[in-house]
Coordinates of C-alpha atoms in Angstrom, one line a residue:
M4 CA 0.2 0.4 -0.1
K5 CA 2.8 2.3 0.7
Q6 CA 4.6 1.6 -2.3
T7 CA 1.5 2.3 -4.6
I8 CA 0.8 5.8 -2.3
T9 CA 4.5 6.7 -3.1
L10 CA 4.3 5.7 -6.8
L11 CA 1.1 7.9 -7.2
L12 CA 2.9 10.6 -5.4
I13 CA 5.9 10.5 -8.4
L14 CA 3.7 10.5 -10.7
C15 CA 1.4 13.3 -9.9
I16 CA 5.1 15.3 -9.5
S17 CA 5.9 14.0 -12.7
Y18 CA 2.6 15.3 -14.1
A19 CA 2.9 18.6 -12.5
Q20 CA 6.5 19.1 -13.7
A21 CA 5.3 18.4 -17.3
Q22 CA 2.9 20.6 -17.1
N23 CA 4.8 23.4 -15.6
A24 CA 7.2 23.1 -18.6
D25 CA 4.4 23.1 -21.1
S26 CA 3.2 26.3 -19.7
V27 CA 6.4 27.7 -20.1
T28 CA 7.1 26.8 -23.5
I29 CA 3.3 27.8 -24.4
R30 CA 3.6 31.3 -23.1
K31 CA 7.1 31.8 -25.0
F32 CA 5.0 31.1 -28.1
Y33 CA 2.7 34.0 -27.1
N34 CA 5.7 36.3 -26.7
E35 CA 7.2 35.6 -29.7
A36 CA 4.0 35.9 -31.5
L37 CA 3.3 39.1 -29.9
A38 CA 6.7 40.8 -29.6
N39 CA 8.2 39.6 -32.9
G40 CA 5.4 38.3 -35.0
K41 CA 5.4 38.1 -38.8
S42 CA 2.2 36.9 -39.9
Y43 CA 0.7 40.6 -40.3
E44 CA 3.1 42.2 -42.4
W45 CA 2.9 39.0 -44.7
L46 CA -0.7 39.4 -44.5
R47 CA 0.7 43.1 -45.7
H48 CA 2.2 41.9 -48.8
L49 CA -0.5 39.0 -49.6
T50 CA -3.2 41.3 -50.1
K51 CA -1.3 44.7 -51.2
Q52 CA 1.3 42.8 -53.4
V53 CA -0.3 39.9 -54.8
G54 CA -4.5 40.6 -54.4
P55 CA -7.7 38.7 -55.3
R56 CA -6.5 35.1 -55.4
L57 CA -9.6 33.4 -57.4
S58 CA -8.1 29.5 -58.6
G59 CA -6.9 29.9 -62.0
S60 CA -6.2 33.5 -61.9
T61 CA -2.9 35.3 -62.7
G62 CA -3.0 36.5 -58.9
A63 CA -3.6 32.9 -57.5
Q64 CA 0.0 32.2 -59.6
K65 CA 1.5 35.3 -57.8
A66 CA 0.5 33.9 -54.3
V67 CA 2.0 30.3 -55.2
D68 CA 5.2 32.0 -56.5
W69 CA 5.1 34.3 -53.4
T70 CA 4.5 32.0 -50.3
K71 CA 6.7 29.2 -51.6
Q72 CA 9.4 32.2 -51.7
L73 CA 8.6 33.3 -48.2
M74 CA 8.7 29.8 -46.9
E75 CA 12.1 29.2 -48.5
Q76 CA 13.3 32.3 -47.0
E77 CA 12.4 31.3 -43.6
G78 CA 14.4 28.9 -44.0
F79 CA 12.1 25.6 -43.7
D80 CA 13.5 22.5 -44.0
R81 CA 11.5 21.4 -47.3
V82 CA 9.5 24.1 -49.6
F83 CA 7.3 22.3 -52.6
L84 CA 4.4 22.2 -55.0
Q85 CA 1.6 19.9 -55.5
D86 CA 0.3 20.1 -58.8
V87 CA -3.5 20.6 -59.2
M88 CA -5.9 21.2 -61.9
V89 CA -8.6 23.8 -60.8
P90 CA -11.8 25.4 -62.3
H91 CA -11.4 28.7 -64.1
W92 CA -14.5 31.1 -63.7
V93 CA -13.9 34.6 -64.3
R94 CA -16.6 37.8 -63.5
G95 CA -15.8 39.9 -66.9
A96 CA -17.5 43.1 -66.7
K97 CA -19.3 44.2 -63.5
E98 CA -22.9 43.3 -62.8
V99 CA -25.8 45.9 -63.3
A100 CA -29.4 45.2 -61.6
Y101 CA -32.6 47.3 -60.8
I102 CA -36.0 47.0 -60.1
Q103 CA -38.5 47.8 -62.7
N104 CA -41.7 49.4 -60.7
G105 CA -43.5 51.0 -62.8
K106 CA -41.9 54.2 -64.7
Q107 CA -39.7 53.9 -61.4
K108 CA -36.3 52.5 -61.8
T109 CA -34.5 51.3 -58.9
T110 CA -30.5 50.4 -58.9
V111 CA -29.7 47.4 -56.2
P112 CA -26.3 45.8 -56.0
I113 CA -25.3 42.5 -57.1
A114 CA -23.0 39.9 -58.0
A115 CA -22.7 36.9 -60.0
L116 CA -22.2 33.9 -58.0
G117 CA -19.0 31.9 -58.7
G118 CA -19.8 29.1 -61.4
S119 CA -22.8 30.9 -62.7
V120 CA -23.4 31.2 -66.2
A121 CA -24.0 35.0 -68.2
T122 CA -27.2 36.4 -69.0
A123 CA -28.0 37.0 -72.8
P124 CA -25.8 40.0 -73.9
K125 CA -29.0 42.4 -73.4
G126 CA -29.4 41.1 -69.7
V127 CA -32.7 39.4 -68.3
E128 CA -35.8 41.3 -67.3
A129 CA -39.1 39.2 -66.0
G130 CA -41.4 39.0 -63.1
V131 CA -40.2 38.2 -59.5
I132 CA -41.3 35.2 -57.3
E133 CA -40.2 35.8 -53.4
V134 CA -39.6 32.6 -51.3
T135 CA -37.5 31.6 -48.1
S136 CA -37.2 27.8 -49.0
F137 CA -37.4 25.5 -51.8
P138 CA -40.6 23.6 -50.4
E139 CA -42.2 26.8 -50.4
L140 CA -41.2 27.2 -54.2
R141 CA -41.9 23.9 -55.4
A142 CA -45.4 24.3 -54.0
L143 CA -45.7 27.5 -55.9
G144 CA -45.2 25.1 -59.2
A145 CA -43.7 25.4 -62.8
D146 CA -47.2 27.4 -63.1
K147 CA -46.3 30.2 -61.1
V148 CA -42.7 30.1 -61.8
K149 CA -41.8 29.1 -65.3
G150 CA -40.6 32.3 -66.8
K151 CA -39.7 34.6 -63.6
I152 CA -36.8 35.1 -61.6
V153 CA -37.0 33.2 -58.5
F154 CA -35.8 35.6 -55.4
Y155 CA -34.5 33.5 -52.4
N156 CA -34.8 35.8 -49.3
R157 CA -34.2 33.4 -46.4
P158 CA -31.7 35.2 -43.9
M159 CA -29.7 33.7 -41.4
D160 CA -30.9 33.4 -38.2
P161 CA -29.9 36.7 -36.3
T162 CA -30.6 34.7 -32.6
K163 CA -27.8 31.9 -33.2
I164 CA -24.9 33.0 -31.1
N165 CA -22.2 30.9 -33.6
T166 CA -22.8 32.7 -36.7
F167 CA -21.2 29.8 -38.7
E168 CA -24.4 27.9 -37.3
A169 CA -26.5 31.3 -39.0
Y170 CA -24.7 30.4 -42.2
G171 CA -25.3 26.7 -42.3
G172 CA -28.9 27.3 -42.3
A173 CA -29.1 29.7 -45.0
V174 CA -26.2 29.1 -47.8
D175 CA -28.7 26.0 -49.2
Q176 CA -29.9 28.9 -51.3
R177 CA -26.4 30.1 -52.9
A178 CA -25.7 26.6 -53.6
N179 CA -28.2 25.1 -55.2
G180 CA -31.2 27.8 -55.6
A181 CA -30.2 28.1 -59.4
T182 CA -30.8 24.6 -60.1
E183 CA -34.3 24.2 -58.2
A184 CA -35.7 27.4 -59.8
A185 CA -34.4 26.3 -63.1
K186 CA -36.3 22.7 -62.4
L187 CA -39.8 25.1 -62.3
G188 CA -38.5 27.3 -65.6
A189 CA -37.3 30.2 -64.1
V190 CA -35.2 32.2 -66.2
G191 CA -33.1 33.4 -63.6
A192 CA -32.1 33.5 -59.4
I193 CA -31.4 36.2 -57.1
V194 CA -30.1 35.1 -53.3
R195 CA -30.1 37.5 -50.3
S196 CA -26.3 37.4 -49.3
M197 CA -25.1 35.5 -46.6
N198 CA -25.1 38.4 -44.1
P199 CA -26.3 39.2 -40.7
R200 CA -26.0 42.7 -41.1
H201 CA -27.8 45.3 -43.5
D202 CA -25.3 46.9 -46.0
D203 CA -24.7 47.6 -49.7
Y204 CA -22.5 44.8 -50.2
P205 CA -23.4 41.7 -52.4
H206 CA -21.6 38.5 -50.7
V207 CA -20.8 36.2 -53.4
G208 CA -19.6 32.3 -53.1
G209 CA -19.8 29.1 -54.8
M210 CA -23.0 27.7 -56.5
R211 CA -23.4 24.5 -59.0
Y212 CA -25.6 23.0 -61.3
G213 CA -27.8 20.0 -61.0
T214 CA -27.1 17.2 -63.9
G215 CA -29.5 17.6 -66.5
V216 CA -31.3 20.9 -65.7
P217 CA -31.0 24.2 -67.4
L218 CA -28.3 26.4 -67.0
I219 CA -30.1 29.8 -65.1
P220 CA -27.7 33.3 -64.2
T221 CA -27.7 33.5 -60.8
A222 CA -26.4 36.3 -58.1
A223 CA -26.4 37.4 -54.8
I224 CA -27.8 40.6 -53.7
S225 CA -27.2 43.0 -51.2
T226 CA -28.7 42.6 -47.9
N227 CA -30.0 46.2 -47.9
G228 CA -30.7 45.4 -51.7
A229 CA -33.2 42.3 -50.4
D230 CA -35.0 44.2 -48.2
L231 CA -35.8 46.9 -50.5
L232 CA -36.9 44.1 -53.2
S233 CA -38.9 42.6 -50.8
K234 CA -40.7 45.7 -49.6
M235 CA -41.7 46.9 -53.3
L236 CA -42.6 43.4 -54.2
K237 CA -45.3 43.6 -51.3
E238 CA -46.7 46.9 -53.1
N239 CA -46.7 46.0 -56.8
P240 CA -46.4 41.6 -56.9
N241 CA -46.1 42.9 -60.8
L242 CA -42.5 44.7 -61.0
T243 CA -40.3 43.3 -62.8
F244 CA -36.5 42.6 -62.0
Y245 CA -33.4 43.4 -64.5
F246 CA -29.6 41.9 -64.3
K247 CA -27.2 41.9 -67.0
Q248 CA -23.7 39.8 -65.6
N249 CA -21.0 38.6 -68.0
C250 CA -19.3 35.6 -66.0
E251 CA -17.8 33.1 -68.1
T252 CA -16.3 29.4 -67.1
L253 CA -12.9 28.7 -69.4
P254 CA -11.2 25.6 -69.4
D255 CA -9.4 24.2 -65.9
A256 CA -6.2 25.6 -65.4
K257 CA -3.1 24.4 -63.6
S258 CA -2.2 25.3 -60.1
Y259 CA -0.5 24.8 -57.0
N260 CA -0.7 23.9 -53.2
V261 CA 2.4 25.2 -51.6
I262 CA 3.7 23.3 -48.8
G263 CA 6.4 24.1 -46.3
E264 CA 7.8 21.9 -43.8
I265 CA 9.9 21.1 -41.0
K266 CA 11.1 17.4 -40.4
G267 CA 10.4 15.7 -37.2
S268 CA 13.5 14.6 -35.1
E269 CA 12.2 11.1 -33.7
K270 CA 9.1 10.5 -35.7
P271 CA 9.3 11.8 -39.0
D272 CA 6.9 10.1 -40.8
E273 CA 3.9 11.3 -38.6
I274 CA 2.8 14.5 -39.8
I275 CA 1.0 17.4 -38.5
V276 CA -0.7 19.8 -40.7
V277 CA -1.3 22.9 -40.1
G278 CA -3.1 25.3 -43.0
G279 CA -5.6 27.5 -44.9
H280 CA -6.6 28.2 -48.3
L281 CA -4.4 30.4 -51.0
D282 CA -7.2 31.1 -53.2
S283 CA -9.9 34.1 -52.6
W284 CA -12.7 35.3 -54.3
D285 CA -12.0 38.0 -56.8
L286 CA -14.0 41.1 -55.3
A287 CA -11.2 42.0 -52.4
E288 CA -8.0 41.3 -51.2
G289 CA -9.1 38.1 -49.1
A290 CA -7.7 39.0 -46.2
Q291 CA -10.0 37.6 -43.4
D292 CA -10.6 34.9 -46.3
D293 CA -8.5 33.0 -46.2
G294 CA -4.8 35.4 -46.0
A295 CA -5.2 35.4 -42.3
G296 CA -5.2 31.2 -42.1
C297 CA -2.4 31.1 -44.7
M298 CA -0.2 33.7 -42.8
Q299 CA -0.9 32.1 -39.4
S300 CA -0.1 28.9 -40.6
I301 CA 3.4 29.7 -41.9
E302 CA 4.0 31.7 -38.5
V303 CA 3.4 28.4 -36.6
L304 CA 6.6 26.7 -38.3
R305 CA 8.5 30.3 -38.0
L306 CA 7.6 30.0 -34.0
F307 CA 9.3 26.6 -33.7
K308 CA 12.0 27.5 -35.2
A309 CA 12.4 31.3 -33.7
L310 CA 12.4 29.3 -30.3
G311 CA 14.6 26.8 -31.0
I312 CA 12.0 23.8 -30.4
K313 CA 12.7 20.5 -32.6
P314 CA 9.2 18.7 -33.1
K315 CA 9.6 15.5 -32.5
R316 CA 7.1 15.0 -35.7
T317 CA 7.2 16.7 -39.0
L318 CA 4.8 19.9 -39.0
R319 CA 3.6 20.8 -42.5
A320 CA 2.4 24.3 -43.3
V321 CA 0.1 23.7 -46.2
M322 CA -1.5 26.7 -48.4
F323 CA -4.2 24.9 -50.3
M324 CA -5.8 25.7 -53.4
N325 CA -9.3 25.9 -55.0
E326 CA -11.2 25.9 -51.5
E327 CA -13.7 28.6 -52.7
N328 CA -14.8 27.1 -55.4
G329 CA -13.9 23.4 -55.8
L330 CA -11.6 22.0 -52.8
R331 CA -9.7 20.7 -55.9
G332 CA -6.4 21.4 -53.7
G333 CA -8.0 19.5 -50.2
V334 CA -9.0 16.5 -52.3
Q335 CA -5.4 16.4 -54.3
Y336 CA -3.3 16.8 -50.9
A337 CA -5.7 13.7 -49.4
D338 CA -5.1 11.8 -52.5
L339 CA -1.1 12.1 -52.5
A340 CA -0.8 11.7 -48.7
K341 CA -2.6 8.2 -49.4
K342 CA -0.6 7.4 -52.5
N343 CA 2.9 8.0 -50.6
N344 CA 1.2 6.0 -47.8
E345 CA 1.9 9.1 -45.7
K346 CA 0.8 9.1 -42.0
H347 CA -1.0 12.3 -41.0
M348 CA -1.9 12.3 -36.5
A349 CA -3.6 15.4 -36.9
A350 CA -4.5 18.4 -39.1
V351 CA -5.5 22.0 -38.2
E352 CA -7.1 24.5 -40.4
S353 CA -7.6 28.3 -40.0
D354 CA -10.3 29.3 -42.0
A355 CA -12.9 31.2 -39.9
G356 CA -11.2 34.7 -39.8
G357 CA -8.0 36.4 -37.8
F358 CA -10.3 37.3 -34.9
T359 CA -9.5 36.6 -31.2
P360 CA -9.3 33.1 -30.4
R361 CA -11.8 31.2 -29.1
G362 CA -10.4 27.5 -29.1
F363 CA -10.7 24.8 -31.3
G364 CA -13.6 22.2 -32.6
I365 CA -12.5 18.6 -32.9
V366 CA -13.1 15.7 -35.7
G367 CA -12.2 12.5 -34.0
T368 CA -13.0 9.4 -32.0
P369 CA -14.6 10.3 -28.2
E370 CA -10.9 8.7 -27.4
Q371 CA -9.1 10.8 -29.3
R372 CA -10.9 13.4 -28.0
A373 CA -10.7 12.6 -24.3
K374 CA -7.1 12.6 -25.0
V375 CA -7.1 16.6 -25.7
M376 CA -8.9 17.4 -22.7
P377 CA -6.3 17.3 -20.4
W378 CA -4.4 20.3 -22.3
K379 CA -7.3 22.7 -21.4
P380 CA -5.8 24.1 -18.5
L381 CA -3.1 24.9 -20.4
L382 CA -4.7 26.6 -23.4
A383 CA -7.3 28.8 -21.0
P384 CA -5.3 31.3 -19.6
Y385 CA -5.1 32.4 -23.5
G386 CA -9.0 32.3 -23.7
L387 CA -8.9 29.1 -25.3
L388 CA -12.3 28.0 -23.7
E389 CA -14.0 26.2 -26.8
I390 CA -12.3 22.7 -27.1
G391 CA -14.3 20.3 -28.2
A392 CA -16.4 18.5 -31.0
G393 CA -16.8 20.5 -33.9
G394 CA -16.0 21.3 -37.3
G395 CA -12.4 20.7 -38.5
G396 CA -12.2 22.9 -41.8
A397 CA -13.0 22.0 -45.4
D398 CA -9.4 21.7 -46.7
I399 CA -8.3 19.1 -44.0
G400 CA -11.9 17.4 -44.6
P401 CA -10.5 14.7 -46.8
L402 CA -7.5 13.6 -44.3
A403 CA -10.5 12.2 -41.9
Q404 CA -11.2 9.4 -44.5
S405 CA -7.3 7.8 -43.5
G406 CA -8.0 8.7 -39.9
T407 CA -6.6 11.9 -39.1
V408 CA -7.7 13.8 -36.5
L409 CA -9.3 17.1 -37.5
F410 CA -8.9 20.7 -35.4
G411 CA -10.2 23.8 -36.4
F412 CA -9.6 26.6 -35.5
R413 CA -12.4 28.6 -33.9
P414 CA -11.6 32.8 -33.4
D415 CA -14.7 34.7 -32.5
S416 CA -17.6 34.6 -35.5
Q417 CA -19.5 37.7 -34.5
R418 CA -17.7 40.0 -37.5
Y419 CA -16.4 37.5 -39.7
F420 CA -19.7 37.6 -42.2
D421 CA -19.4 41.2 -42.3
Y422 CA -16.4 40.7 -44.3
H423 CA -16.8 37.3 -46.2
H424 CA -17.1 36.9 -49.8
T425 CA -17.0 40.8 -50.4
A426 CA -15.5 44.0 -51.8
V427 CA -14.4 45.2 -48.2
D428 CA -12.4 41.6 -47.0
N429 CA -9.5 44.0 -47.1
F430 CA -6.2 44.2 -45.2
E431 CA -7.5 47.3 -42.9
V432 CA -10.0 45.1 -41.3
V433 CA -7.4 42.7 -39.8
S434 CA -6.5 43.4 -36.0
Q435 CA -2.5 42.6 -35.6
R436 CA -3.3 41.4 -32.1
E437 CA -5.9 39.6 -32.9
L438 CA -4.0 37.4 -35.9
E439 CA -1.0 36.9 -33.8
L440 CA -2.9 35.7 -30.8
G441 CA -4.3 33.0 -33.3
A442 CA -1.2 31.9 -35.0
A443 CA 0.3 31.8 -30.9
S444 CA -3.1 29.7 -30.3
M445 CA -2.3 27.6 -32.8
A446 CA 1.2 26.8 -32.5
A447 CA 0.2 26.1 -29.0
L448 CA -2.2 23.2 -29.8
I449 CA 0.6 21.8 -32.7
Y450 CA 3.0 22.1 -29.8
L451 CA 1.0 19.4 -27.5
L452 CA -0.3 17.4 -30.0
D453 CA 3.9 17.0 -31.1
Q454 CA 4.4 16.2 -27.6
Y455 CA 1.8 14.0 -26.4
G456 CA 0.2 12.3 -29.9
L457 CA -3.5 11.3 -30.2

């Protein structure tokens, strides 16, 4: 009995000492990121010197070239590219739209959704059917919808505390709205922007066409524009809506995932990924979505090097290409990992903006999540309180099929959709301190993953 108590005391002391050592190291990550961090200035270059980076564009290629050069300059053990063929959609000339109410013509802000076809050269004008759901649309039937423009006007739910939940409850309109409208003979679809606040910025994003369904043009309308159109429809159900867009889908283009790594000192064949997506929509600089996540991911590896911490496992910073309108980079990365028999123990993605860190969502078994729970006291002093089951990230999602545990970085979500997929997602909307805190938070998690495994 005495020996058992002694052994327990020894184990408790050893655990406490390990926790204390980990606490000291984690503090060093934050000190280095906040005092000497590079992610903010890197983001300045990516947004101001490279700019919009939609897949297949010259901007996307410039981003590939620059991030590869950046990681080489930081002295990572290996920097390399993975070929990936990506969609190449272009917006063309700026869209035009107006509400025709008798003799009154009222211009409203719209933007073509990614992947949409163009209108006819003269545009399209038709009566409007307003709906808030697909069942409501189907209940109307083809007799009422044929020849009309379907206007989807279901707002993001303002009562959701996590705005990503609200987004998830509304985004089906954007993704599948054109297809559902076309099935009933509509000539176009207009979708309320995925935005909880009222402003004049259309929020773009990807959409897809169903097989065997006519391809009709579709665009996002700003929330103020949607409110105005809805109000005017109630006053005059016979008004018409006109819009013209000039987008085009070109043949797939060759692009790349950009990867930098620090080789593990003890278990180099076990890989931990940290990444974001390098592509962005074409209306702005892609600062919050997802320049922030990319620069944070490179900063994680820099922090290890700056502090002289040699990871046991191989750490990879991955700049995924084509998350926004195809996910080709994430799928290609997972396919190549499987083909090369690589063992990915864990993957962390930052694709929710560079806001104040709140925690991490975990995709894994209950046993794997349980291994992370003892780390909560180490992370809590930095505001990382939301640690548990949740989403990982679109780009790292395909790795789950090989048993990789996924971690989604969770910053505060309240302001993200003010900028998401809009013309105002520029460098100026990112806080340097919040960005650096996020990079340090990701480094802290990756340090613990590297030390203790899963």
